[in-house]
Short mmCIF file of C-alpha atoms and ligand atoms in Angstrom, two decimals:
data_model
loop_
_atom_site.label_atom_id
_atom_site.label_comp_id
_atom_site.label_asym_id
_atom_site.label_seq_id
_atom_site.Cartn_x
_atom_site.Cartn_y
_atom_site.Cartn_z
CA UNK Z 24 8.58 19.18 -8.38
CA UNK Z 25 12.51 18.51 -8.13
CA UNK Z 26 12.12 14.70 -8.10
CA UNK Z 27 10.28 14.58 -11.46
CA UNK Z 28 13.13 14.44 -14.00
CA UNK Z 29 12.92 13.85 -17.76
CA UNK Z 30 13.17 10.02 -17.39
CA UNK Z 31 10.42 9.82 -14.80
CA UNK Z 32 8.26 12.16 -16.78
CA UNK Z 33 8.56 9.89 -19.69
CA UNK Z 34 7.84 6.78 -17.75
CA UNK Z 35 4.61 8.34 -16.79
CA UNK Z 36 3.16 7.89 -20.20
CA UNK Z 37 3.62 4.15 -19.81
CA UNK Z 38 2.19 3.85 -16.43
CA UNK Z 39 -0.69 6.08 -17.48
CA UNK Z 40 -1.77 4.12 -20.53
CA UNK Z 41 -1.37 0.76 -18.57
CA UNK Z 42 -3.43 2.11 -15.81
CA UNK Z 43 -6.23 3.53 -18.15
CA UNK Z 44 -6.34 0.23 -20.14
CA UNK Z 45 -5.69 -2.39 -17.60
CA UNK Z 46 -7.12 -1.11 -14.34
CA UNK Z 47 -9.98 1.59 -14.87
CA UNK Z 48 -12.33 -0.82 -16.90
CA UNK Z 49 -12.45 -3.54 -14.44
CA UNK Z 50 -13.26 -1.95 -11.03
CA UNK Z 51 -16.79 -2.99 -10.69
CA UNK Z 52 -15.96 -6.68 -11.56
CA UNK Z 53 -12.88 -6.66 -9.20
CA UNK Z 54 -14.91 -5.25 -6.34
CA UNK Z 55 -17.45 -8.03 -6.93
CA UNK Z 56 -14.64 -10.64 -6.98
CA UNK Z 57 -12.77 -9.14 -4.15
CA UNK Z 58 -9.49 -9.26 -6.09
CA UNK Z 59 -7.87 -8.24 -9.30
CA UNK Z 60 -7.30 -10.67 -12.17
CA UNK Z 61 -4.27 -12.98 -11.34
CA UNK Z 62 -3.01 -12.29 -14.94
CA UNK Z 63 -2.88 -8.54 -14.28
CA UNK Z 64 0.40 -9.07 -12.49
CA UNK Z 65 1.93 -10.86 -15.55
CA UNK Z 66 0.60 -8.18 -17.88
CA UNK Z 67 2.33 -5.59 -15.56
CA UNK Z 68 5.57 -7.69 -15.48
CA UNK Z 69 5.69 -8.07 -19.30
CA UNK Z 70 5.54 -4.19 -19.81
CA UNK Z 71 8.20 -3.56 -16.97
CA UNK Z 72 5.91 -2.11 -14.29
CA UNK Z 73 6.85 -4.46 -11.51
CA UNK Z 74 10.04 -3.99 -9.23
CA UNK Z 75 10.54 -0.63 -10.77
CA UNK Z 76 13.19 0.34 -8.46
CA UNK Z 77 15.08 -3.02 -8.08
CA UNK Z 78 18.42 -3.35 -9.85
CA UNK Z 79 18.32 -4.71 -13.22
CA UNK Z 80 20.70 -7.65 -12.34
CA UNK Z 81 17.81 -9.00 -10.30
CA UNK Z 82 15.19 -8.51 -13.07
CA UNK Z 83 14.01 -5.06 -11.85
CA UNK Z 84 13.53 -1.93 -13.63
CA UNK Z 85 16.67 -0.17 -12.27
CA UNK Z 86 14.78 2.85 -11.45
CA UNK Z 87 14.26 4.74 -8.27
CA UNK Z 88 11.41 5.55 -5.85
CA UNK Z 89 10.41 8.31 -8.08
CA UNK Z 90 9.27 5.53 -10.69
CA UNK Z 91 7.30 3.91 -7.89
CA UNK Z 92 5.72 7.17 -7.00
CA UNK Z 93 4.50 7.99 -10.59
CA UNK Z 94 3.00 4.43 -10.84
CA UNK Z 95 1.11 4.99 -7.58
CA UNK Z 96 -0.10 8.40 -8.70
CA UNK Z 97 -1.20 7.06 -12.11
CA UNK Z 98 -2.98 4.18 -10.42
CA UNK Z 99 -4.97 6.62 -8.16
CA UNK Z 100 -5.73 8.84 -11.17
CA UNK Z 101 -7.23 5.93 -12.84
CA UNK Z 102 -9.64 5.44 -9.85
CA UNK Z 103 -8.11 2.12 -9.00
CA UNK Z 104 -7.91 1.04 -5.30
CA UNK Z 105 -7.67 -2.71 -6.11
CA UNK Z 106 -4.24 -3.55 -7.38
CA UNK Z 107 -1.84 -4.31 -4.48
CA UNK Z 108 1.19 -3.18 -6.31
CA UNK Z 109 2.21 -0.66 -3.68
CA UNK Z 110 2.78 -3.77 -1.26
CA UNK Z 111 4.55 -5.96 -4.11
CA UNK Z 112 6.76 -3.32 -5.65
CA UNK Z 113 7.16 -0.55 -2.88
CA UNK Z 114 7.38 -2.80 0.28
CA UNK Z 115 8.18 -6.54 -0.25
CA UNK Z 116 10.68 -6.11 -3.16
CA UNK Z 117 12.55 -3.62 -1.01
CA UNK Z 118 12.74 -6.01 1.98
CA UNK Z 119 14.25 -8.58 -0.19
CA UNK Z 120 16.48 -6.22 -1.95
CA UNK Z 121 17.91 -4.64 1.25
CA UNK Z 122 18.38 -7.79 3.65
CA UNK Z 123 18.16 -10.70 1.25
CA UNK Z 124 21.45 -12.64 0.53
CA UNK Z 125 22.58 -12.62 -3.09
CA UNK Z 126 21.09 -16.00 -3.51
CA UNK Z 127 17.72 -15.06 -2.06
CA UNK Z 128 17.71 -12.04 -4.37
CA UNK Z 129 18.38 -14.14 -7.38
CA UNK Z 130 15.72 -16.64 -6.31
CA UNK Z 131 12.92 -14.31 -5.56
CA UNK Z 132 13.08 -10.92 -7.35
CA UNK Z 133 13.24 -11.81 -11.01
CA UNK Z 134 9.91 -13.92 -10.39
CA UNK Z 135 8.45 -10.91 -8.69
CA UNK Z 136 9.51 -8.57 -11.60
CA UNK Z 137 7.88 -10.90 -14.16
CA UNK Z 138 4.71 -11.45 -12.25
CA UNK Z 139 5.22 -14.95 -11.69
CA UNK Z 140 5.25 -14.47 -8.06
CA UNK Z 141 2.73 -12.09 -6.27
CA UNK Z 142 4.17 -10.83 -3.03
CA UNK Z 143 2.63 -10.09 0.48
CA UNK Z 144 4.12 -9.11 3.86
CA UNK Z 145 2.33 -10.61 6.90
CA UNK Z 146 2.83 -8.87 10.15
CA UNK Z 147 -0.77 -8.32 11.71
CA UNK Z 148 -2.37 -11.00 13.63
CA UNK Z 149 -5.91 -11.38 14.99
CA UNK Z 150 -4.63 -10.44 18.45
CA UNK Z 151 -2.10 -7.80 17.51
CA UNK Z 152 -1.53 -5.13 15.05
CA UNK Z 153 -0.05 -1.78 16.36
CA UNK Z 154 1.98 -3.72 18.85
CA UNK Z 155 4.03 -5.81 16.61
CA UNK Z 156 6.36 -6.82 19.35
CA UNK Z 157 3.39 -8.98 20.67
CA UNK Z 158 3.06 -11.08 17.68
CA UNK Z 159 2.57 -14.78 18.58
CA UNK Z 160 3.33 -16.60 15.29
CA UNK Z 161 6.34 -18.76 15.81
CA UNK Z 162 9.17 -19.84 13.49
CA UNK Z 163 11.30 -22.37 15.38
CA UNK Z 164 14.52 -23.66 13.95
CA UNK Z 165 14.50 -27.63 13.74
CA UNK Z 166 17.51 -28.91 11.94
CA UNK Z 167 17.93 -27.29 8.57
CA UNK Z 168 14.30 -25.94 8.63
CA UNK Z 169 12.05 -23.48 10.30
CA UNK Z 170 8.79 -24.58 11.47
CA UNK Z 171 6.01 -21.84 11.40
CA UNK Z 172 2.94 -21.86 13.37
CA UNK Z 173 0.28 -19.08 13.70
CA UNK Z 174 -2.24 -16.95 12.01
CA UNK Z 175 -2.06 -13.43 10.20
CA UNK Z 176 -4.96 -11.32 9.16
CA UNK Z 177 -5.87 -8.27 6.99
CA UNK Z 178 -2.92 -9.33 4.51
CA UNK Z 179 -2.79 -7.39 1.27
CA UNK Z 180 -2.42 -9.69 -1.74
CA UNK Z 181 -3.04 -12.60 0.62
CA UNK Z 182 -5.22 -14.60 -1.56
CA UNK Z 183 -3.03 -14.35 -4.69
CA UNK Z 184 0.49 -14.26 -2.99
CA UNK Z 185 3.06 -16.89 -4.12
CA UNK Z 186 5.57 -15.38 -1.91
CA UNK Z 187 4.97 -14.03 1.82
CA UNK Z 188 7.30 -12.46 4.13
CA UNK Z 189 6.13 -13.58 7.48
CA UNK Z 190 7.05 -11.72 10.66
CA UNK Z 191 7.54 -14.51 13.25
CA UNK Z 192 9.16 -15.00 16.64
CA UNK Z 193 12.30 -17.35 16.24
CA UNK Z 194 12.81 -16.73 19.94
CA UNK Z 195 9.26 -16.56 21.70
CA UNK Z 196 10.76 -15.70 24.90
CA UNK Z 197 11.89 -12.26 23.57
CA UNK Z 198 9.79 -9.37 22.49
CA UNK Z 199 11.42 -7.09 19.49
CA UNK Z 200 14.64 -9.19 19.69
CA UNK Z 201 12.76 -12.26 19.06
CA UNK Z 202 11.29 -11.14 15.73
CA UNK Z 203 12.65 -12.64 12.43
CA UNK Z 204 11.37 -12.32 8.90
CA UNK Z 205 11.06 -15.73 7.03
CA UNK Z 206 9.92 -16.01 3.51
CA UNK Z 207 7.28 -18.62 2.70
CA UNK Z 208 6.74 -19.55 -1.02
CA UNK Z 209 3.20 -20.82 -0.96
CA UNK Z 210 2.93 -23.26 -3.78
CA UNK Z 211 2.53 -26.79 -2.55
CA UNK Z 212 3.57 -25.89 0.86
CA UNK Z 213 1.89 -28.24 3.52
CA UNK Z 214 0.16 -26.60 6.41
CA UNK Z 215 -0.25 -23.21 4.71
CA UNK Z 216 -3.83 -22.24 4.23
CA UNK Z 217 -5.61 -19.12 3.08
CA UNK Z 218 -8.83 -18.16 4.87
CA UNK Z 219 -11.40 -15.70 3.69
CA UNK Z 220 -10.84 -12.83 1.39
CA UNK Z 221 -12.35 -10.10 3.69
CA UNK Z 222 -15.32 -8.00 3.14
CA UNK Z 223 -14.29 -4.48 3.60
CA UNK Z 224 -15.97 -1.27 3.78
CA UNK Z 225 -13.94 0.13 0.93
CA UNK Z 226 -11.13 -0.91 -1.39
CA UNK Z 227 -13.51 -3.73 -2.31
CA UNK Z 228 -11.38 -5.04 -5.19
CA UNK Z 229 -8.09 -5.34 -3.23
CA UNK Z 230 -7.45 -8.82 -1.97
CA UNK Z 231 -7.11 -8.76 1.90
CA UNK Z 232 -7.05 -12.09 3.37
CA UNK Z 233 -6.44 -14.24 6.45
CA UNK Z 234 -3.61 -16.61 6.41
CA UNK Z 235 -2.91 -19.75 8.60
CA UNK Z 236 0.37 -21.55 9.14
CA UNK Z 237 0.08 -24.94 10.77
CA UNK Z 238 3.51 -26.73 11.16
CA UNK Z 239 4.60 -25.09 7.74
CA UNK Z 240 8.25 -26.16 7.25
CA UNK Z 241 10.60 -23.89 5.08
CA UNK Z 242 14.25 -24.44 4.49
CA UNK Z 243 16.56 -22.38 6.89
CA UNK Z 244 17.83 -20.43 4.00
CA UNK Z 245 14.42 -18.65 3.78
CA UNK Z 246 15.30 -16.64 6.82
CA UNK Z 247 15.58 -13.05 5.36
CA UNK Z 248 19.26 -11.98 5.69
CA UNK Z 249 20.22 -15.12 7.34
CA UNK Z 250 20.52 -13.96 10.83
CA UNK Z 251 17.84 -14.42 13.60
CA UNK Z 252 16.38 -11.71 15.60
CA UNK Z 253 16.87 -9.00 13.00
CA UNK Z 254 13.26 -8.81 12.03
CA UNK Z 255 12.04 -5.75 14.17
CA UNK Z 256 15.11 -3.67 12.93
CA UNK Z 257 14.41 -4.74 9.30
CA UNK Z 258 10.72 -3.62 9.82
CA UNK Z 259 11.65 -0.26 11.39
CA UNK Z 260 14.07 0.64 8.65
CA UNK Z 261 11.73 -0.09 5.85
CA UNK Z 262 8.66 1.64 7.37
CA UNK Z 263 9.54 5.09 6.08
CA UNK Z 264 9.25 3.92 2.45
CA UNK Z 265 6.21 2.04 3.27
CA UNK Z 266 4.45 5.20 4.88
CA UNK Z 267 5.71 7.30 2.00
CA UNK Z 268 4.08 4.88 -0.46
CA UNK Z 269 0.75 5.37 1.46
CA UNK Z 270 1.16 9.13 1.39
CA UNK Z 271 1.81 9.27 -2.40
CA UNK Z 272 -1.41 7.38 -2.98
CA UNK Z 273 -3.13 9.54 -0.43
CA UNK Z 274 -2.38 12.81 -2.08
CA UNK Z 275 -3.28 11.54 -5.65
CA UNK Z 276 -6.53 10.28 -4.33
CA UNK Z 277 -7.22 13.81 -2.67
CA UNK Z 278 -6.45 15.55 -5.97
CA UNK Z 279 -8.79 12.97 -7.86
CA UNK Z 280 -11.62 13.72 -5.60
CA UNK Z 281 -11.27 17.57 -5.95
CA UNK Z 282 -11.32 17.18 -9.61
CA UNK Z 283 -14.27 14.91 -9.71
CA UNK Z 284 -16.20 17.39 -7.52
CA UNK Z 285 -15.20 20.48 -9.79
CA UNK Z 286 -16.52 18.74 -12.65
CA UNK Z 287 -19.61 17.60 -11.09
CA UNK Z 288 -20.67 20.76 -9.40
CA UNK Z 289 -20.26 22.70 -12.69
CA UNK Z 290 -22.71 20.36 -14.43
CA UNK Z 291 -25.27 19.83 -11.70
CA UNK Z 292 -27.80 22.68 -11.15
CA UNK Z 293 -30.06 23.63 -8.11
CA UNK Z 294 -32.23 26.60 -7.79
CA UNK Z 295 -31.53 27.65 -11.39
CA UNK Z 296 -27.74 27.62 -11.38
CA UNK Z 297 -24.74 25.41 -11.28
CA UNK Z 298 -23.90 24.01 -7.82
CA UNK Z 299 -20.48 25.63 -8.22
CA UNK Z 300 -22.29 29.00 -8.39
CA UNK Z 301 -22.85 28.91 -4.64
CA UNK Z 302 -20.50 30.55 -2.43
CA UNK Z 303 -20.36 27.41 -0.22
CA UNK Z 304 -19.46 25.16 -3.09
CA UNK Z 305 -16.55 27.48 -4.13
CA UNK Z 306 -15.26 27.91 -0.49
CA UNK Z 307 -15.22 24.21 0.16
CA UNK Z 308 -13.34 23.46 -3.17
CA UNK Z 309 -11.00 26.31 -2.61
CA UNK Z 310 -10.08 24.86 0.80
CA UNK Z 311 -9.83 21.35 -0.70
CA UNK Z 312 -7.68 22.65 -3.51
CA UNK Z 313 -5.42 24.25 -0.97
CA UNK Z 314 -5.22 21.12 1.18
CA UNK Z 315 -3.98 19.20 -2.14
CA UNK Z 316 -1.41 21.86 -2.79
CA UNK Z 317 0.04 21.89 0.83
CA UNK Z 318 -0.03 18.20 1.05
CA UNK Z 319 1.79 17.80 -2.31
CA UNK Z 320 4.44 20.28 -1.33
CA UNK Z 321 5.25 18.37 1.73
CA UNK Z 322 5.07 15.07 0.16
CA UNK Z 323 7.60 16.30 -2.59
CA UNK Z 324 9.91 17.36 -0.04
CA UNK Z 325 9.64 13.95 1.60
CA UNK Z 326 10.22 12.23 -1.76
CA UNK Z 327 13.14 14.21 -2.39
CA UNK Z 328 14.57 13.46 1.01
CA UNK Z 329 13.82 9.86 0.55
CA UNK Z 330 15.72 9.68 -2.80
CA UNK Z 331 18.72 11.25 -1.14
CA UNK Z 332 18.29 8.55 1.66
CA UNK Z 333 17.47 11.21 4.24
CA UNK Z 334 14.08 10.61 5.21
CA UNK Z 335 13.80 9.60 8.76
CA UNK Z 336 11.28 7.71 10.75
CA UNK Z 337 9.59 10.93 12.16
CA UNK Z 338 9.26 12.66 8.71
CA UNK Z 339 7.73 9.54 7.31
CA UNK Z 340 5.17 9.38 10.24
CA UNK Z 341 4.34 12.95 9.69
CA UNK Z 342 3.70 12.83 5.83
CA UNK Z 343 1.67 9.54 6.47
CA UNK Z 344 -0.26 11.15 9.09
CA UNK Z 345 -0.84 14.58 7.50
CA UNK Z 346 -1.88 13.31 4.10
CA UNK Z 347 -4.04 10.47 5.14
CA UNK Z 348 -5.99 12.80 7.73
CA UNK Z 349 -6.30 15.54 5.10
CA UNK Z 350 -7.46 12.91 2.53
CA UNK Z 351 -10.23 11.89 4.95
CA UNK Z 352 -11.38 15.45 5.29
CA UNK Z 353 -11.29 16.27 1.56
CA UNK Z 354 -12.93 13.21 0.47
CA UNK Z 355 -15.77 13.87 3.07
CA UNK Z 356 -16.36 17.41 2.07
CA UNK Z 357 -16.19 16.61 -1.57
CA UNK Z 358 -18.81 13.84 -1.24
CA UNK Z 359 -21.16 16.33 0.62
CA UNK Z 360 -21.19 18.41 -2.75
CA UNK Z 361 -22.55 15.37 -4.53
CA UNK Z 362 -25.68 15.32 -2.37
CA UNK Z 363 -27.41 11.82 -2.51
CA UNK Z 364 -25.47 10.79 -5.53
CA UNK Z 365 -22.24 10.89 -3.45
CA UNK Z 366 -23.48 7.94 -1.37
CA UNK Z 367 -24.09 5.83 -4.42
CA UNK Z 368 -21.35 3.26 -5.17
CA UNK Z 369 -21.57 3.90 -8.95
CA UNK Z 370 -20.23 7.44 -8.27
CA UNK Z 371 -16.48 7.36 -7.97
CA UNK Z 372 -16.63 9.86 -5.29
CA UNK Z 373 -18.23 7.27 -3.12
CA UNK Z 374 -15.33 4.91 -3.68
CA UNK Z 375 -12.80 7.75 -3.06
CA UNK Z 376 -14.50 8.31 0.24
CA UNK Z 377 -14.57 4.70 1.48
CA UNK Z 378 -11.03 3.89 0.16
CA UNK Z 379 -9.86 7.04 2.04
CA UNK Z 380 -11.04 5.76 5.51
CA UNK Z 381 -8.48 2.93 5.79
CA UNK Z 382 -5.48 5.08 4.94
CA UNK Z 383 -5.54 6.39 8.55
CA UNK Z 384 -5.41 2.81 9.80
CA UNK Z 385 -3.13 0.63 7.83
CA UNK Z 386 0.68 1.03 7.63
CA UNK Z 387 0.57 2.29 11.15
CA UNK Z 388 -2.47 4.04 12.66
CA UNK Z 389 -2.70 7.86 12.92
CA UNK Z 390 -2.34 7.42 16.79
CA UNK Z 391 0.96 5.46 16.30
CA UNK Z 392 2.23 8.03 13.86
CA UNK Z 393 1.66 10.66 16.63
CA UNK Z 394 3.48 8.48 19.19
CA UNK Z 395 6.48 8.16 16.76
CA UNK Z 396 6.51 11.94 16.21
CA UNK Z 397 6.03 12.81 19.82
CA UNK Z 398 9.16 10.78 20.74
CA UNK Z 399 11.36 13.22 19.19
CA UNK Z 400 9.75 16.41 20.56
C1 LIG N 15 -7.26 -3.04 4.09
C2 LIG N 15 -6.11 -3.27 5.05
C3 LIG N 15 -4.86 -3.80 4.54
C4 LIG N 15 -3.99 -4.25 5.45
N1 LIG N 15 -2.84 -4.90 4.89
C5 LIG N 15 -1.79 -5.29 5.74
C6 LIG N 15 -0.80 -6.00 5.12
O1 LIG N 15 -0.57 -6.21 4.08
N2 LIG N 15 0.04 -6.55 6.03
C7 LIG N 15 -0.04 -6.56 7.38
O2 LIG N 15 0.78 -6.96 8.07
N3 LIG N 15 -0.94 -5.77 8.04
C8 LIG N 15 -2.01 -5.16 7.16
N4 LIG N 15 -3.10 -4.46 7.67
C9 LIG N 15 -3.13 -4.34 9.14
C10 LIG N 15 -2.96 -2.97 9.52
O3 LIG N 15 -1.56 -2.52 9.39
C11 LIG N 15 -3.44 -2.73 10.93
O4 LIG N 15 -5.01 -3.11 11.00
C12 LIG N 15 -2.99 -1.71 11.76
O5 LIG N 15 -1.67 -1.49 12.01
C13 LIG N 15 -3.77 -1.52 13.10
O6 LIG N 15 -3.61 -2.72 13.78
P1 LIG N 15 -5.04 -3.22 14.41
O7 LIG N 15 -5.91 -3.43 13.40
O8 LIG N 15 -4.67 -4.56 15.21
O9 LIG N 15 -5.51 -2.34 15.43
P2 LIG N 15 -4.96 -2.09 17.13
O10 LIG N 15 -3.59 -2.09 17.19
O11 LIG N 15 -5.76 -3.02 17.90
O12 LIG N 15 -5.42 -0.63 17.22
C14 LIG N 15 -6.83 -0.23 17.69
C15 LIG N 15 -7.01 1.30 18.11
O13 LIG N 15 -6.06 1.54 19.14
C16 LIG N 15 -5.11 2.52 18.89
N5 LIG N 15 -3.81 2.26 19.58
C17 LIG N 15 -3.07 1.11 19.56
N6 LIG N 15 -1.94 1.22 20.35
C18 LIG N 15 -1.95 2.60 20.70
C19 LIG N 15 -1.11 3.39 21.30
N7 LIG N 15 0.04 2.94 21.78
N8 LIG N 15 -1.43 4.74 21.56
C20 LIG N 15 -2.58 5.24 21.17
N9 LIG N 15 -3.47 4.50 20.49
C21 LIG N 15 -3.24 3.15 20.22
C22 LIG N 15 -4.91 2.44 17.33
O14 LIG N 15 -4.49 3.63 16.88
C23 LIG N 15 -6.30 2.05 16.96
O15 LIG N 15 -7.10 3.31 16.87
C24 LIG N 15 -4.03 -4.04 6.86
C25 LIG N 15 -5.29 -3.54 7.31
C26 LIG N 15 -6.24 -3.32 6.47
C27 LIG N 15 -7.57 -2.71 7.04
#
């Protein structure tokens, strides 16, 4: 893999030991509590795992997307689907780094790198997800402030977030041109309220919450980038990385599902021989291993392009669609080989299967990926 140089490979050791020690043992409890321990973020900050690809001058690790990818691979390898680090590191930090003024970067990024602030991005609303231009949340300039009104749902890290990038209309008369990104620091902010941590089919330990903004007043300098009406363009520019982040996790999860199934089918017997001895088992796993290899090759190509700044919106849509659809198929076929045990929550394959389902929905659905790809045909 061309993007895995010596430095990134050495970093993998740190990421692996952290994920094995700090993530793997807590899965059941986090699933029950519907969120990770808040201190996890501070622990990750202490060992330098937050804001990996943000410049050191803003408290980050000074690395590249390759470091982010390795952390996500190790997270998946450890069987964790709870920690919302992909959103914090791979998405929110990059919005601030790309569009924030120097003052904004100095204000927020070091706190995100230490774990003092957990970050979220709130685009989706109860009434609109795929059609982002249709958001109803408003952020109206009033003197030196913005006053935000509206509701968001399905927000990753929503319950723990201390910093939320809110997509809102600064000009409600306009569609895309009226959208801006406004940063809300939640602590002590009047009118901001968190709703339920939602009860999901899978990714049960991941904090996914409803958020309410009722006359929330933030200073005008919290407008990301300082110019109104740029939000939609900012979102579109960052989506390739967001989708690549999902693809990295999808391929790693697919690989884990195959490894778990190989191990299980070699141990479990039926009709006097290991399940792996049946031709069907071998064929299913041979196909699944090939799906992983092909997906990994395409993903590697996309990561390499992204590191050179060459991954376009279409390429990102293709890799997101391809890898998440394959993951769905592979996880389902692997689960089948576990028989009834595959349907039991205590078996990691069950978690792999339920977690897989949402990958085709968040970050833009498969149908929206197809729309994007088709536009270039
Ligand atoms: C676990 C989880 C975490 C999430 N985290 C976040 C987060 O951190 N921040 C955030 O802002 N959002 C988040 N989301 C929201 C997610 O991005 C949206 O759910 C997703 O974009 C789909 O929007 P929707 O749910 O409103 O579905 P809808 O937009 O209502 O879509 C419903 C169906 O219609 C299809 N459809 C819609 N438009 C078209 C079209 N033009 N052509 C063909 N088919 C179409 C869709 O593909 C889908 O199948 C999260 C969601 C989940 C489940």
